[in-house]
PDB file of C-alpha atoms in Angstrom:
ATOM      1  CA  MET A   1      27.960 -12.494 -15.665  1.00 42.00           C
ATOM      2  CA  ILE A   2      26.745 -12.503 -12.046  1.00 45.00           C
ATOM      3  CA  LEU A   3      29.748 -10.429 -10.962  1.00 43.00           C
ATOM      4  CA  GLY A   4      28.884  -7.875 -13.658  1.00 44.00           C
ATOM      5  CA  ILE A   5      25.385  -7.557 -12.224  1.00 48.00           C
ATOM      6  CA  LEU A   6      26.719  -7.104  -8.679  1.00 53.00           C
ATOM      7  CA  VAL A   7      28.987  -4.194  -9.622  1.00 58.00           C
ATOM      8  CA  MET A   8      26.515  -2.609 -12.040  1.00 77.00           C
ATOM      9  CA  LYS A   9      25.496   0.945 -11.154  1.00 86.00           C
ATOM     10  CA  LEU A  10      22.148   2.392 -12.135  1.00 88.00           C
ATOM     11  CA  LYS A  11      21.812   5.269 -14.548  1.00 92.00           C
ATOM     12  CA  VAL A  12      20.348   8.462 -13.072  1.00 93.00           C
ATOM     13  CA  GLN A  13      16.853   7.835 -14.440  1.00 95.00           C
ATOM     14  CA  GLN A  14      16.881   4.211 -13.225  1.00 94.00           C
ATOM     15  CA  LYS A  15      18.053   5.307  -9.781  1.00 94.00           C
ATOM     16  CA  ASN A  16      15.319   7.954  -9.668  1.00 96.00           C
ATOM     17  CA  TRP A  17      12.624   5.384 -10.515  1.00 97.00           C
ATOM     18  CA  LEU A  18      13.918   2.992  -7.864  1.00 97.00           C
ATOM     19  CA  LEU A  19      14.224   5.797  -5.320  1.00 96.00           C
ATOM     20  CA  SER A  20      10.659   6.918  -6.123  1.00 97.00           C
ATOM     21  CA  PHE A  21       9.394   3.358  -5.617  1.00 98.00           C
ATOM     22  CA  HIS A  22      11.296   3.211  -2.321  1.00 97.00           C
ATOM     23  CA  ILE A  23       9.785   6.496  -1.111  1.00 97.00           C
ATOM     24  CA  VAL A  24       6.263   5.475  -2.156  1.00 98.00           C
ATOM     25  CA  SER A  25       6.629   2.098  -0.400  1.00 98.00           C
ATOM     26  CA  ALA A  26       7.874   3.718   2.789  1.00 97.00           C
ATOM     27  CA  SER A  27       5.121   6.343   2.611  1.00 97.00           C
ATOM     28  CA  ILE A  28       2.419   3.700   2.263  1.00 98.00           C
ATOM     29  CA  TRP A  29       3.935   1.799   5.204  1.00 98.00           C
ATOM     30  CA  PHE A  30       4.051   4.931   7.360  1.00 98.00           C
ATOM     31  CA  GLY A  31       0.580   6.127   6.355  1.00 98.00           C
ATOM     32  CA  THR A  32      -1.056   2.786   7.031  1.00 98.00           C
ATOM     33  CA  ALA A  33       0.777   2.342  10.341  1.00 97.00           C
ATOM     34  CA  PHE A  34      -0.371   5.817  11.383  1.00 97.00           C
ATOM     35  CA  CYS A  35      -3.991   5.086  10.378  1.00 96.00           C
ATOM     36  CA  SER A  36      -3.920   1.765  12.214  1.00 95.00           C
ATOM     37  CA  LEU A  37      -2.611   3.508  15.312  1.00 94.00           C
ATOM     38  CA  ALA A  38      -5.327   6.161  15.048  1.00 94.00           C
ATOM     39  CA  LEU A  39      -7.982   3.433  14.832  1.00 92.00           C
ATOM     40  CA  ALA A  40      -6.450   1.639  17.823  1.00 88.00           C
ATOM     41  CA  PHE A  41      -6.714   4.806  19.919  1.00 86.00           C
ATOM     42  CA  TYR A  42     -10.191   5.575  18.660  1.00 84.00           C
ATOM     43  CA  TYR A  43     -11.794   2.204  19.375  1.00 79.00           C
ATOM     44  CA  GLN A  44     -10.379   1.593  22.882  1.00 73.00           C
ATOM     45  CA  ASN A  45     -13.746   1.831  24.648  1.00 69.00           C
ATOM     46  CA  TRP A  46     -16.240   1.259  21.845  1.00 76.00           C
ATOM     47  CA  ALA A  47     -19.942   0.921  22.717  1.00 80.00           C
ATOM     48  CA  ASN A  48     -20.879  -1.540  19.958  1.00 88.00           C
ATOM     49  CA  GLY A  49     -19.367  -5.043  19.777  1.00 89.00           C
ATOM     50  CA  ASN A  50     -19.902  -5.454  16.023  1.00 91.00           C
ATOM     51  CA  GLU A  51     -18.147  -2.169  15.276  1.00 90.00           C
ATOM     52  CA  LEU A  52     -15.332  -3.043  17.673  1.00 90.00           C
ATOM     53  CA  HIS A  53     -14.784  -6.322  15.841  1.00 93.00           C
ATOM     54  CA  ALA A  54     -15.018  -4.566  12.457  1.00 93.00           C
ATOM     55  CA  ILE A  55     -12.277  -2.134  13.462  1.00 92.00           C
ATOM     56  CA  ASN A  56     -10.078  -5.002  14.689  1.00 94.00           C
ATOM     57  CA  ALA A  57     -10.695  -6.854  11.418  1.00 96.00           C
ATOM     58  CA  ALA A  58      -9.907  -3.723   9.385  1.00 95.00           C
ATOM     59  CA  ARG A  59      -6.663  -3.149  11.283  1.00 95.00           C
ATOM     60  CA  ASN A  60      -5.717  -6.791  10.746  1.00 96.00           C
ATOM     61  CA  LEU A  61      -6.392  -6.525   6.997  1.00 97.00           C
ATOM     62  CA  MET A  62      -4.437  -3.267   6.802  1.00 97.00           C
ATOM     63  CA  GLY A  63      -1.498  -5.046   8.380  1.00 96.00           C
ATOM     64  CA  GLU A  64      -1.641  -8.106   6.151  1.00 97.00           C
ATOM     65  CA  LEU A  65      -2.533  -6.448   2.842  1.00 97.00           C
ATOM     66  CA  ILE A  66      -0.801  -3.065   3.072  1.00 98.00           C
ATOM     67  CA  ILE A  67       1.781  -2.830   5.862  1.00 97.00           C
ATOM     68  CA  VAL A  68       3.536  -6.143   5.196  1.00 97.00           C
ATOM     69  CA  PRO A  69       3.889  -5.693   1.397  1.00 98.00           C
ATOM     70  CA  SER A  70       4.899  -2.026   1.682  1.00 98.00           C
ATOM     71  CA  ALA A  71       7.434  -2.795   4.431  1.00 98.00           C
ATOM     72  CA  VAL A  72       8.960  -5.607   2.386  1.00 97.00           C
ATOM     73  CA  SER A  73       9.036  -3.511  -0.805  1.00 98.00           C
ATOM     74  CA  SER A  74      10.610  -0.650   1.157  1.00 97.00           C
ATOM     75  CA  LEU A  75      13.286  -3.003   2.490  1.00 97.00           C
ATOM     76  CA  VAL A  76      13.965  -4.620  -0.894  1.00 97.00           C
ATOM     77  CA  SER A  77      14.077  -1.315  -2.777  1.00 97.00           C
ATOM     78  CA  GLY A  78      16.402   0.086  -0.095  1.00 96.00           C
ATOM     79  CA  LEU A  79      18.711  -2.894  -0.452  1.00 95.00           C
ATOM     80  CA  LEU A  80      18.669  -2.485  -4.234  1.00 96.00           C
ATOM     81  CA  LEU A  81      19.538   1.195  -3.853  1.00 94.00           C
ATOM     82  CA  CYS A  82      22.465   0.210  -1.645  1.00 93.00           C
ATOM     83  CA  SER A  83      23.579  -2.412  -4.155  1.00 92.00           C
ATOM     84  CA  PHE A  84      23.355  -0.372  -7.331  1.00 93.00           C
ATOM     85  CA  THR A  85      24.248   3.170  -6.255  1.00 88.00           C
ATOM     86  CA  VAL A  86      27.253   4.867  -4.705  1.00 85.00           C
ATOM     87  CA  TRP A  87      25.549   4.826  -1.283  1.00 83.00           C
ATOM     88  CA  GLY A  88      26.551   1.220  -0.654  1.00 87.00           C
ATOM     89  CA  PHE A  89      25.589  -0.854   2.371  1.00 90.00           C
ATOM     90  CA  PHE A  90      28.182   0.318   4.878  1.00 90.00           C
ATOM     91  CA  LYS A  91      29.694   3.536   3.521  1.00 89.00           C
ATOM     92  CA  HIS A  92      27.332   5.921   5.326  1.00 91.00           C
ATOM     93  CA  ARG A  93      26.183   5.769   8.927  1.00 92.00           C
ATOM     94  CA  TRP A  94      22.718   7.058   8.002  1.00 92.00           C
ATOM     95  CA  VAL A  95      22.238   4.148   5.558  1.00 93.00           C
ATOM     96  CA  ILE A  96      23.299   1.646   8.219  1.00 94.00           C
ATOM     97  CA  ALA A  97      20.895   3.224  10.729  1.00 95.00           C
ATOM     98  CA  LYS A  98      18.008   3.015   8.232  1.00 96.00           C
ATOM     99  CA  GLN A  99      18.801  -0.627   7.464  1.00 96.00           C
ATOM    100  CA  ILE A 100      18.918  -1.594  11.131  1.00 96.00           C
ATOM    101  CA  LEU A 101      15.735   0.307  12.028  1.00 98.00           C
ATOM    102  CA  THR A 102      13.835  -1.061   9.020  1.00 97.00           C
ATOM    103  CA  MET A 103      14.787  -4.649   9.769  1.00 97.00           C
ATOM    104  CA  MET A 104      13.983  -4.130  13.445  1.00 97.00           C
ATOM    105  CA  LEU A 105      10.499  -2.834  12.548  1.00 97.00           C
ATOM    106  CA  ILE A 106       9.832  -5.738  10.190  1.00 97.00           C
ATOM    107  CA  ILE A 107      10.900  -8.278  12.822  1.00 97.00           C
ATOM    108  CA  ILE A 108       8.826  -6.619  15.563  1.00 95.00           C
ATOM    109  CA  GLY A 109       5.838  -6.399  13.233  1.00 95.00           C
ATOM    110  CA  SER A 110       6.164 -10.020  12.154  1.00 95.00           C
ATOM    111  CA  VAL A 111       6.829 -11.505  15.567  1.00 96.00           C
ATOM    112  CA  TRP A 112       4.586  -9.375  17.776  1.00 96.00           C
ATOM    113  CA  LEU A 113       2.362  -6.694  16.234  1.00 95.00           C
ATOM    114  CA  GLY A 114       0.906  -8.777  13.415  1.00 96.00           C
ATOM    115  CA  PRO A 115       0.122 -11.844  15.549  1.00 97.00           C
ATOM    116  CA  TRP A 116      -1.272  -9.685  18.361  1.00 96.00           C
ATOM    117  CA  THR A 117      -3.566  -7.842  15.957  1.00 96.00           C
ATOM    118  CA  LYS A 118      -4.738 -11.153  14.515  1.00 97.00           C
ATOM    119  CA  GLN A 119      -5.357 -12.492  18.032  1.00 97.00           C
ATOM    120  CA  ALA A 120      -7.295  -9.350  19.034  1.00 94.00           C
ATOM    121  CA  THR A 121      -9.441  -9.759  15.924  1.00 96.00           C
ATOM    122  CA  SER A 122     -10.124 -13.402  16.735  1.00 97.00           C
ATOM    123  CA  ILE A 123     -11.049 -12.683  20.357  1.00 96.00           C
ATOM    124  CA  SER A 124     -13.320  -9.785  19.393  1.00 94.00           C
ATOM    125  CA  ALA A 125     -15.029 -11.971  16.774  1.00 96.00           C
ATOM    126  CA  THR A 126     -16.297 -14.355  19.442  1.00 95.00           C
ATOM    127  CA  GLU A 127     -16.750 -12.053  22.423  1.00 95.00           C
ATOM    128  CA  ARG A 128     -17.832  -8.818  20.695  1.00 92.00           C
ATOM    129  CA  LEU A 129     -18.413  -6.087  23.301  1.00 89.00           C
ATOM    130  CA  GLN A 130     -17.656  -8.363  26.284  1.00 92.00           C
ATOM    131  CA  VAL A 131     -14.086  -8.419  24.972  1.00 90.00           C
ATOM    132  CA  LEU A 132     -13.478  -5.166  26.866  1.00 89.00           C
ATOM    133  CA  GLN A 133     -13.701  -7.190  30.118  1.00 92.00           C
ATOM    134  CA  ASN A 134     -11.285  -9.861  28.826  1.00 95.00           C
ATOM    135  CA  PRO A 135      -7.864  -9.198  30.417  1.00 96.00           C
ATOM    136  CA  THR A 136      -6.028 -10.996  27.595  1.00 96.00           C
ATOM    137  CA  TYR A 137      -7.704  -8.819  24.983  1.00 94.00           C
ATOM    138  CA  VAL A 138      -7.125  -5.604  26.959  1.00 93.00           C
ATOM    139  CA  SER A 139      -3.461  -6.536  27.419  1.00 96.00           C
ATOM    140  CA  ILE A 140      -3.063  -7.278  23.695  1.00 95.00           C
ATOM    141  CA  ARG A 141      -4.901  -4.067  22.766  1.00 92.00           C
ATOM    142  CA  ASP A 142      -2.611  -1.993  24.991  1.00 94.00           C
ATOM    143  CA  ALA A 143       0.517  -3.729  23.672  1.00 95.00           C
ATOM    144  CA  VAL A 144      -0.584  -3.112  20.079  1.00 94.00           C
ATOM    145  CA  ILE A 145      -1.171   0.555  20.844  1.00 94.00           C
ATOM    146  CA  VAL A 146       2.272   0.948  22.414  1.00 95.00           C
ATOM    147  CA  GLY A 147       3.940  -1.130  19.688  1.00 95.00           C
ATOM    148  CA  GLY A 148       2.101   0.744  16.940  1.00 95.00           C
ATOM    149  CA  ALA A 149       3.111   4.077  18.453  1.00 96.00           C
ATOM    150  CA  VAL A 150       6.750   2.973  18.631  1.00 96.00           C
ATOM    151  CA  GLN A 151       6.584   1.678  15.043  1.00 96.00           C
ATOM    152  CA  THR A 152       5.108   4.954  13.799  1.00 97.00           C
ATOM    153  CA  LEU A 153       7.681   7.043  15.674  1.00 98.00           C
ATOM    154  CA  VAL A 154      10.555   4.934  14.348  1.00 98.00           C
ATOM    155  CA  LEU A 155       9.181   5.322  10.820  1.00 98.00           C
ATOM    156  CA  VAL A 156       9.188   9.106  11.368  1.00 98.00           C
ATOM    157  CA  LEU A 157      12.791   8.805  12.563  1.00 98.00           C
ATOM    158  CA  ILE A 158      13.705   6.852   9.407  1.00 97.00           C
ATOM    159  CA  ILE A 159      12.101   9.571   7.273  1.00 96.00           C
ATOM    160  CA  VAL A 160      14.045  12.276   9.127  1.00 96.00           C
ATOM    161  CA  ILE A 161      17.273  10.309   8.700  1.00 96.00           C
ATOM    162  CA  SER A 162      16.525   9.945   4.973  1.00 93.00           C
ATOM    163  CA  VAL A 163      16.096  13.686   4.563  1.00 93.00           C
ATOM    164  CA  LEU A 164      18.891  14.955   6.823  1.00 94.00           C
ATOM    165  CA  LYS A 165      21.427  12.170   6.148  1.00 90.00           C
ATOM    166  CA  PRO A 166      23.231  12.837   9.428  1.00 90.00           C
ATOM    167  CA  TRP A 167      26.480  11.302  10.617  1.00 81.00           C
ATOM    168  CA  GLY A 168      28.057  11.355   7.174  1.00 75.00           C
ATOM    169  CA  ARG A 169      30.339   8.845   5.585  1.00 78.00           C
ATOM    170  CA  ARG A 170      32.215   6.272   7.645  1.00 76.00           C
ATOM    171  CA  LYS A 171      35.973   6.495   7.779  1.00 72.00           C
ATOM    172  CA  THR A 172      37.580   3.486   6.169  1.00 65.00           C
ATOM    173  CA  CYS A 173      40.357   1.642   7.874  1.00 48.00           C
ATOM    174  CA  LEU A 174      43.039   0.103   5.722  1.00 46.00           C
ATOM    175  CA  LEU A 175      44.004  -3.228   7.170  1.00 47.00           C
ATOM    176  CA  TYR A 176      46.884  -3.782   4.831  1.00 44.00           C
ATOM    177  CA  THR A 177      49.128  -1.218   3.225  1.00 46.00           C
ATOM    178  CA  SER A 178      51.559  -2.308   0.577  1.00 45.00           C
ATOM    179  CA  PRO A 179      55.170  -1.084   0.941  1.00 47.00           C
TER     180      PRO A 179
END
């Protein structure tokens, strides 16, 4: 029974629904990452400590409530598309590139960007406007801006790869040929 599920291919309408969910998830991820980056640029030298903290808190919530779920749903739906369509996991170089880039972004977001944004929010909650003189905060803010820019650019690259599907299908190597 489990083997039957693993080799099952989706019907066209099922694949289209899953692909639509995948595209919507990735679009939400990209859109929220872009908005978060725009806010990060906009608030760099804010004149009001309460507003500065509010923007940090909003960016943190966007990460936790929108970016994380949309990134995970994009990854899962992509893996399901690989499992249940002719694309497969390793047949096409463009699919492999998308998988690697997506996992890289999720790891970077989980290990660095998310915690840094949370830390910036915490520091700005206690220090308000004086936070702009805190070297730890300024360092975190700058790292989040650079990391967010890289994340957004890589998401654009993933979108371009999805549309263009460059590099084509991998050549298979037969390890054993029967006589």
